[in-house]
Tab-separated table of C-alpha atoms in Angstrom:
chain	number	residue	atom	x	y	z
B	210	UNK	CA	-15.222	20.334	-9.654
B	211	UNK	CA	-12.040	20.784	-7.588
B	212	UNK	CA	-10.689	17.657	-5.987
B	213	UNK	CA	-11.407	17.299	-2.281
B	214	UNK	CA	-8.558	18.385	-0.021
B	215	UNK	CA	-6.658	15.390	1.276
B	216	UNK	CA	-6.768	16.888	4.764
B	217	UNK	CA	-10.534	16.399	4.714
B	218	UNK	CA	-10.098	12.683	4.036
B	219	UNK	CA	-6.774	11.629	5.564
B	220	UNK	CA	-6.139	12.159	9.276
B	221	UNK	CA	-2.745	11.097	10.633
B	222	UNK	CA	-4.184	10.887	14.158
B	223	UNK	CA	-6.714	8.194	13.213
B	224	UNK	CA	-6.218	4.577	12.177
B	225	UNK	CA	-7.293	4.741	8.533
B	226	UNK	CA	-6.871	2.648	5.415
B	227	UNK	CA	-6.235	4.578	2.197
B	228	UNK	CA	-5.846	3.404	-1.387
B	229	UNK	CA	-3.367	5.841	-2.961
B	230	UNK	CA	-2.681	6.255	-6.683
B	231	UNK	CA	0.116	8.349	-8.206
B	232	UNK	CA	0.534	8.886	-11.968
B	233	UNK	CA	3.468	9.977	-14.076
B	234	UNK	CA	3.138	13.236	-16.010
B	235	UNK	CA	5.533	12.577	-18.877
B	236	UNK	CA	4.734	11.042	-22.252
B	237	UNK	CA	7.409	8.406	-21.611
B	238	UNK	CA	6.376	5.528	-19.403
B	239	UNK	CA	7.372	5.553	-15.749
B	240	UNK	CA	8.530	1.976	-16.210
B	241	UNK	CA	8.591	-0.580	-18.996
B	242	UNK	CA	9.721	0.101	-22.557
B	243	UNK	CA	9.010	3.423	-24.261
B	244	UNK	CA	7.877	2.527	-27.790
B	245	UNK	CA	8.857	6.000	-29.070
B	246	UNK	CA	12.497	6.021	-27.957
B	247	UNK	CA	12.982	2.273	-27.569
B	248	UNK	CA	14.483	2.834	-24.129
B	249	UNK	CA	13.491	0.547	-21.245
B	250	UNK	CA	12.595	2.031	-17.882
B	251	UNK	CA	11.672	-1.304	-16.309
B	252	UNK	CA	14.312	-0.900	-13.597
B	253	UNK	CA	12.366	1.994	-12.114
B	254	UNK	CA	9.715	-0.390	-10.887
B	255	UNK	CA	12.372	-1.832	-8.562
B	256	UNK	CA	13.196	1.685	-7.364
B	257	UNK	CA	9.610	2.215	-6.256
B	258	UNK	CA	9.247	-1.195	-4.651
B	259	UNK	CA	12.492	-0.735	-2.695
B	260	UNK	CA	11.414	2.755	-1.626
B	261	UNK	CA	8.158	1.325	-0.280
B	262	UNK	CA	10.094	-1.277	1.722
B	263	UNK	CA	12.401	1.370	3.170
B	264	UNK	CA	9.498	3.595	4.212
B	265	UNK	CA	7.715	0.614	5.799
B	266	UNK	CA	10.680	0.292	8.185
B	267	UNK	CA	10.540	3.987	9.142
B	268	UNK	CA	6.890	5.057	9.282
B	269	UNK	CA	4.164	3.972	11.664
B	270	UNK	CA	2.160	2.889	8.619
B	271	UNK	CA	1.277	-0.624	7.453
B	272	UNK	CA	1.607	-1.381	3.735
B	273	UNK	CA	-1.204	-3.833	2.957
B	274	UNK	CA	-0.415	-4.359	-0.727
B	275	UNK	CA	0.833	-2.502	-3.798
B	276	UNK	CA	1.362	-2.679	-7.545
B	277	UNK	CA	3.697	-0.710	-9.818
B	278	UNK	CA	2.430	-0.257	-13.368
B	279	UNK	CA	4.012	1.343	-16.438
B	280	UNK	CA	2.834	4.903	-15.806
B	281	UNK	CA	1.342	4.830	-12.302
B	282	UNK	CA	1.472	3.059	-8.967
B	283	UNK	CA	-1.116	1.796	-6.479
B	284	UNK	CA	-0.563	1.259	-2.769
B	285	UNK	CA	-2.925	0.436	0.104
B	286	UNK	CA	-1.746	1.911	3.407
B	287	UNK	CA	-3.028	1.827	6.980
B	288	UNK	CA	-1.940	4.619	9.325
B	289	UNK	CA	-0.947	3.460	12.806
B	290	UNK	CA	-0.744	6.444	15.175
B	291	UNK	CA	-1.243	3.949	18.032
B	292	UNK	CA	2.083	2.307	17.127
B	293	UNK	CA	3.882	5.651	16.794
B	294	UNK	CA	2.621	6.690	20.240
B	295	UNK	CA	4.366	3.644	21.705
B	296	UNK	CA	7.751	4.829	20.390
B	297	UNK	CA	10.091	6.705	22.702
B	298	UNK	CA	11.073	10.286	21.911
B	299	UNK	CA	14.560	9.097	20.963
B	300	UNK	CA	13.159	6.503	18.546
B	301	UNK	CA	10.936	9.111	16.881
B	302	UNK	CA	13.929	11.417	16.422
B	303	UNK	CA	16.159	8.645	15.072
B	304	UNK	CA	13.537	7.476	12.581
B	305	UNK	CA	13.019	11.024	11.353
B	306	UNK	CA	16.770	11.600	10.964
B	307	UNK	CA	17.048	8.352	9.002
B	308	UNK	CA	14.337	9.632	6.678
B	309	UNK	CA	15.752	13.185	6.457
B	310	UNK	CA	19.433	12.862	7.461
B	311	UNK	CA	21.551	15.849	8.361
B	312	UNK	CA	24.625	13.944	7.208
B	313	UNK	CA	25.098	11.185	4.644
B	314	UNK	CA	27.666	8.444	4.131
B	315	UNK	CA	29.823	8.354	1.010
B	316	UNK	CA	27.380	5.978	-0.686
B	317	UNK	CA	24.521	8.439	-0.124
B	318	UNK	CA	22.854	6.494	2.674
B	319	UNK	CA	21.788	8.206	5.885
B	320	UNK	CA	24.570	8.533	8.456
B	321	UNK	CA	23.861	7.319	11.981
B	322	UNK	CA	22.291	10.234	13.894
B	323	UNK	CA	24.495	11.710	16.601
B	324	UNK	CA	23.297	12.492	20.119
B	325	UNK	CA	23.317	16.277	19.467
B	326	UNK	CA	21.229	15.773	16.301
B	327	UNK	CA	18.714	13.663	18.205
B	328	UNK	CA	18.681	16.177	21.064
B	329	UNK	CA	17.821	18.993	18.645
B	330	UNK	CA	14.478	17.304	17.969
B	331	UNK	CA	13.560	15.961	21.396
B	332	UNK	CA	14.454	19.213	23.163
B	333	UNK	CA	11.715	21.064	21.247
B	334	UNK	CA	8.257	19.715	22.236
B	335	UNK	CA	6.508	21.324	19.264
B	336	UNK	CA	8.968	19.883	16.739
B	337	UNK	CA	8.873	16.466	18.409
B	338	UNK	CA	5.063	16.382	18.360
B	339	UNK	CA	4.995	17.325	14.689
B	340	UNK	CA	7.607	14.702	13.742
B	341	UNK	CA	5.643	12.037	15.632
B	342	UNK	CA	2.456	12.998	13.810
B	343	UNK	CA	4.124	12.957	10.401
B	344	UNK	CA	5.434	9.428	10.965
B	345	UNK	CA	1.841	8.142	10.859
B	346	UNK	CA	0.734	10.470	8.050
B	347	UNK	CA	-0.014	8.722	4.734
B	348	UNK	CA	0.441	12.007	2.865
B	349	UNK	CA	4.028	12.170	4.138
B	350	UNK	CA	4.643	8.564	3.055
B	351	UNK	CA	3.495	9.450	-0.462
B	352	UNK	CA	5.543	12.646	-0.452
B	353	UNK	CA	8.669	10.715	0.577
B	354	UNK	CA	8.027	8.265	-2.248
B	355	UNK	CA	7.241	10.775	-4.986
B	356	UNK	CA	10.109	13.172	-4.267
B	357	UNK	CA	12.755	10.463	-4.037
B	358	UNK	CA	11.690	8.718	-7.253
B	359	UNK	CA	11.345	12.018	-9.156
B	360	UNK	CA	14.843	13.114	-8.171
B	361	UNK	CA	16.300	9.736	-9.124
B	362	UNK	CA	14.520	9.686	-12.484
B	363	UNK	CA	15.504	13.284	-13.270
B	364	UNK	CA	19.146	12.483	-12.558
B	365	UNK	CA	18.973	9.486	-14.854
B	366	UNK	CA	17.246	11.495	-17.611
B	367	UNK	CA	19.543	14.503	-17.083
B	368	UNK	CA	16.605	16.855	-16.922
B	369	UNK	CA	14.560	18.855	-14.427
B	370	UNK	CA	10.893	19.581	-13.903
B	371	UNK	CA	7.861	17.648	-12.773
B	372	UNK	CA	7.864	13.878	-12.919
B	373	UNK	CA	4.394	13.232	-11.456
B	374	UNK	CA	1.183	14.701	-12.865
B	375	UNK	CA	0.187	16.150	-9.486
B	376	UNK	CA	-0.723	15.143	-5.986
B	377	UNK	CA	-1.717	11.557	-5.344
B	378	UNK	CA	-5.349	10.477	-5.241
B	379	UNK	CA	-6.435	9.088	-1.886
B	380	UNK	CA	-9.458	6.817	-1.493
B	381	UNK	CA	-10.585	6.025	2.052
B	382	UNK	CA	-11.466	2.360	2.660
B	383	UNK	CA	-14.209	2.052	5.270
B	384	UNK	CA	-14.955	-1.652	5.791
B	385	UNK	CA	-13.671	-5.141	5.054
B	386	UNK	CA	-15.884	-5.561	1.997
B	387	UNK	CA	-14.352	-2.472	0.421
B	388	UNK	CA	-10.883	-3.497	1.594
B	389	UNK	CA	-11.067	-7.008	0.123
B	390	UNK	CA	-12.230	-5.605	-3.216
B	391	UNK	CA	-9.572	-2.871	-3.135
B	392	UNK	CA	-6.724	-5.281	-2.327
B	393	UNK	CA	-7.776	-7.615	-5.143
B	394	UNK	CA	-8.153	-4.663	-7.540
B	395	UNK	CA	-4.597	-3.510	-6.761
B	396	UNK	CA	-3.014	-6.980	-6.865
B	397	UNK	CA	-4.754	-7.843	-10.153
B	398	UNK	CA	-3.863	-4.587	-11.916
B	399	UNK	CA	-1.157	-6.181	-14.113
B	400	UNK	CA	-3.570	-8.924	-15.225
B	401	UNK	CA	-6.307	-6.434	-16.046
B	402	UNK	CA	-3.759	-4.394	-18.034
B	403	UNK	CA	-2.587	-7.534	-19.899
B	404	UNK	CA	0.902	-7.217	-18.402
B	405	UNK	CA	0.663	-10.676	-16.823
B	406	UNK	CA	-1.395	-13.860	-17.093
B	407	UNK	CA	-1.634	-14.780	-13.405
B	408	UNK	CA	-0.761	-13.409	-9.918
B	409	UNK	CA	2.427	-15.525	-9.776
B	410	UNK	CA	3.763	-13.719	-12.874
B	411	UNK	CA	2.578	-10.234	-11.866
B	412	UNK	CA	5.883	-8.564	-11.092
B	413	UNK	CA	6.028	-5.803	-8.478
B	414	UNK	CA	2.803	-6.596	-6.662
B	415	UNK	CA	2.153	-7.567	-3.070
B	416	UNK	CA	0.560	-10.823	-4.216
B	417	UNK	CA	3.649	-11.863	-6.202
B	418	UNK	CA	5.941	-11.305	-3.211
B	419	UNK	CA	3.687	-13.361	-0.940
B	420	UNK	CA	3.544	-16.161	-3.498
B	421	UNK	CA	7.328	-16.136	-3.882
B	422	UNK	CA	7.740	-16.531	-0.124
B	423	UNK	CA	5.185	-19.346	-0.005
B	424	UNK	CA	7.132	-21.239	-2.670
B	425	UNK	CA	10.254	-21.058	-0.452
B	426	UNK	CA	8.449	-22.023	2.751
B	427	UNK	CA	10.097	-25.165	4.096
B	428	UNK	CA	8.155	-26.035	7.245
B	429	UNK	CA	4.425	-26.606	6.743
B	430	UNK	CA	3.877	-27.397	10.430
B	431	UNK	CA	3.891	-23.744	11.506
B	432	UNK	CA	0.501	-22.090	11.556
B	433	UNK	CA	0.209	-19.714	8.575
B	434	UNK	CA	-0.956	-16.907	10.868
B	435	UNK	CA	2.266	-17.262	12.860
B	436	UNK	CA	4.421	-17.782	9.747
B	437	UNK	CA	3.183	-14.494	8.261
B	438	UNK	CA	4.476	-12.734	11.369
B	439	UNK	CA	7.863	-14.434	11.387
B	440	UNK	CA	11.091	-13.011	9.986
B	441	UNK	CA	11.500	-15.994	7.669
B	442	UNK	CA	9.715	-14.332	4.758
B	443	UNK	CA	12.424	-13.049	2.413
B	444	UNK	CA	10.369	-10.919	0.035
B	445	UNK	CA	7.133	-9.923	1.751
B	446	UNK	CA	8.134	-9.501	5.406
B	447	UNK	CA	7.809	-5.726	5.020
B	448	UNK	CA	4.150	-6.108	3.994
B	449	UNK	CA	1.325	-6.452	6.489
B	450	UNK	CA	0.183	-10.034	7.133
B	451	UNK	CA	-3.093	-10.937	5.413
B	452	UNK	CA	-5.041	-12.782	8.095
B	453	UNK	CA	-6.289	-10.886	11.131
B	454	UNK	CA	-7.386	-12.510	14.357
B	455	UNK	CA	-9.020	-9.884	16.530
B	456	UNK	CA	-8.266	-11.780	19.744
B	457	UNK	CA	-4.499	-11.457	19.229
B	458	UNK	CA	-4.076	-8.728	16.605
B	459	UNK	CA	-5.231	-5.844	18.767
B	460	UNK	CA	-4.498	-2.201	18.115
B	461	UNK	CA	-1.617	-0.827	20.126
B	462	UNK	CA	-0.331	-4.291	21.061
B	463	UNK	CA	1.254	-5.675	17.917
B	464	UNK	CA	4.281	-3.598	16.956
B	465	UNK	CA	6.641	-5.560	14.704
B	466	UNK	CA	9.825	-6.721	16.442
B	467	UNK	CA	11.828	-7.244	13.228
B	468	UNK	CA	11.771	-3.550	12.316
B	469	UNK	CA	10.828	-4.268	8.687
B	470	UNK	CA	7.238	-3.011	9.110
B	471	UNK	CA	5.192	-1.018	11.593
B	472	UNK	CA	3.117	-3.851	13.055
B	473	UNK	CA	2.087	-7.493	12.829
B	474	UNK	CA	-1.636	-6.729	12.543
B	475	UNK	CA	-3.399	-8.401	9.607
B	476	UNK	CA	-6.229	-6.815	7.652
B	477	UNK	CA	-8.614	-9.494	6.306
B	478	UNK	CA	-10.695	-12.156	8.047
B	479	UNK	CA	-9.660	-14.755	5.463
B	480	UNK	CA	-6.412	-16.709	5.478
B	481	UNK	CA	-3.449	-16.018	3.209
B	482	UNK	CA	-4.243	-19.187	1.245
B	483	UNK	CA	-7.892	-18.169	0.770
B	484	UNK	CA	-6.912	-14.687	-0.385
B	485	UNK	CA	-4.366	-15.948	-2.890
B	486	UNK	CA	-6.785	-18.588	-4.166
B	487	UNK	CA	-9.455	-15.912	-4.585
B	488	UNK	CA	-6.975	-13.765	-6.531
B	489	UNK	CA	-6.055	-16.669	-8.788
B	490	UNK	CA	-9.700	-17.495	-9.538
B	491	UNK	CA	-10.626	-13.831	-10.096
B	492	UNK	CA	-7.663	-13.350	-12.430
B	493	UNK	CA	-8.793	-16.316	-14.494
B	494	UNK	CA	-12.243	-14.779	-14.918
B	495	UNK	CA	-10.605	-11.819	-16.639
B	496	UNK	CA	-9.725	-14.154	-19.515
B	497	UNK	CA	-12.780	-15.136	-21.571
B	498	UNK	CA	-11.434	-18.636	-22.228
B	499	UNK	CA	-10.946	-19.382	-18.506
B	500	UNK	CA	-14.282	-18.411	-16.994
B	501	UNK	CA	-15.563	-20.853	-14.377
B	502	UNK	CA	-17.765	-21.087	-11.304
B	503	UNK	CA	-16.556	-19.902	-7.908
B	504	UNK	CA	-14.788	-22.725	-6.011
B	505	UNK	CA	-16.885	-24.058	-3.156
B	506	UNK	CA	-14.139	-23.287	-0.646
B	507	UNK	CA	-14.205	-19.590	-1.581
B	508	UNK	CA	-17.970	-19.077	-1.562
B	509	UNK	CA	-18.052	-18.325	2.211
B	510	UNK	CA	-15.432	-15.577	1.779
B	511	UNK	CA	-17.676	-13.749	-0.693
B	512	UNK	CA	-20.927	-14.515	1.098
B	513	UNK	CA	-19.647	-12.615	4.135
B	514	UNK	CA	-19.626	-9.441	2.035
B	515	UNK	CA	-22.920	-10.218	0.293
B	516	UNK	CA	-21.627	-11.128	-3.174
B	517	UNK	CA	-21.661	-14.096	-5.512
B	518	UNK	CA	-18.873	-14.917	-7.969
B	519	UNK	CA	-20.097	-12.777	-10.869
B	520	UNK	CA	-20.832	-9.815	-8.632
B	521	UNK	CA	-17.386	-10.050	-7.080
B	522	UNK	CA	-15.587	-10.126	-10.443
B	523	UNK	CA	-17.612	-7.172	-11.707
B	524	UNK	CA	-16.811	-5.201	-8.566
B	525	UNK	CA	-13.056	-5.848	-8.825
B	526	UNK	CA	-13.060	-4.944	-12.528
B	527	UNK	CA	-14.922	-1.676	-11.921
B	528	UNK	CA	-13.608	-0.810	-8.453
B	529	UNK	CA	-11.994	2.451	-9.536
B	530	UNK	CA	-15.238	3.577	-11.195
B	531	UNK	CA	-17.705	2.363	-8.568
B	532	UNK	CA	-15.940	4.077	-5.662
B	533	UNK	CA	-14.472	7.569	-5.742
B	534	UNK	CA	-13.580	9.337	-2.506
B	535	UNK	CA	-14.280	6.339	-0.284
B	536	UNK	CA	-15.008	2.631	-0.627
B	537	UNK	CA	-17.349	0.539	1.488
B	538	UNK	CA	-20.970	-0.451	1.916
B	539	UNK	CA	-23.640	2.216	1.594
B	540	UNK	CA	-24.171	2.199	5.359
B	541	UNK	CA	-20.512	2.919	6.060
B	542	UNK	CA	-20.325	5.566	3.346
B	543	UNK	CA	-23.387	7.330	4.748
B	544	UNK	CA	-22.088	7.178	8.323
B	545	UNK	CA	-18.692	8.561	7.327
B	546	UNK	CA	-20.281	11.314	5.233
B	547	UNK	CA	-22.481	12.324	8.154
B	548	UNK	CA	-19.519	12.330	10.538
B	549	UNK	CA	-17.530	14.585	8.234
B	550	UNK	CA	-20.473	16.696	7.136
B	551	UNK	CA	-19.855	15.867	3.468
B	552	UNK	CA	-21.954	14.448	0.657
B	553	UNK	CA	-19.983	11.383	-0.343
B	554	UNK	CA	-22.833	9.486	-1.941
B	555	UNK	CA	-24.624	10.085	-5.194
B	556	UNK	CA	-27.226	7.427	-4.465
B	557	UNK	CA	-28.510	5.496	-1.482
B	558	UNK	CA	-27.995	2.094	-3.061
B	559	UNK	CA	-25.310	-0.226	-1.836
B	560	UNK	CA	-22.619	-0.321	-4.575
B	561	UNK	CA	-21.472	-3.746	-3.408
B	562	UNK	CA	-24.979	-5.159	-3.724
B	563	UNK	CA	-25.512	-3.331	-7.015
B	564	UNK	CA	-22.511	-5.134	-8.477
B	565	UNK	CA	-23.939	-8.572	-7.723
């Protein structure tokens, strides 16, 4: 069966959360050490991570978390057309010209757009509208990642041709239960693949960057919710904060002032500490010699999504197999399928409950 068109799933004019996966087409690993040639491509993981950070400062899209593996990458993105609509016409044009510069500096970086270059975009209403829409389009984020990395890798390998196996796979995340499981699945990918023993050693993941910043945090008096939104985070300030408080983190009212990310809106109703503790405990369950009961402090986090410890671990392990086009409770999957006029469900059972 042909894969569903991304345009039927991803809409740049809606606030959506999408889990995107892109795989390398070549026999050689995207990153890591190629056992056939003996050559290490580990440095390419840094390329991808740095590209994500750059795009987070340009697009009206929140990066919730990510992981870069040896032959593929995962990223969880939230489109923010509400944030892009708050930008002036000049800001839209300048962001676009930073992403696709007409001129470049000697080091290859984008040259500062000139007034005539900016005017070329803002003087054409149709072009301006399209550029504004693309800046909240997850498909364009993935395109700007894939093309840049492919060109860089081809130059290094002194070859041409395809670097990625095809278009990225996009999985719509419909509710917090699906989002919590998806974020943990992405952050724990290196542990599941036996590339790392724990989240704090899982290089090139959102969890590792948050943990690194926590280890450097000097003042414990600041509320963690506020600290996540400060500019004092060295590694993870381009990532979306974890904890969301609906009273203050409202749509359209939380654009990021630092310019390193689209907004300050969180995405989970648990704290950063609770999320990282849940990751640590879940990662330990993936090792047969470290299995233990769910900590009492974490039980309420899972009870809110209707799971116990064993059901949660099973769901995270099998997330990519349980959910295909979309992830969420059966009720949300059915409602979204009805809204789009598509059959997204193979059964009426709740996959979250079935995993418990």
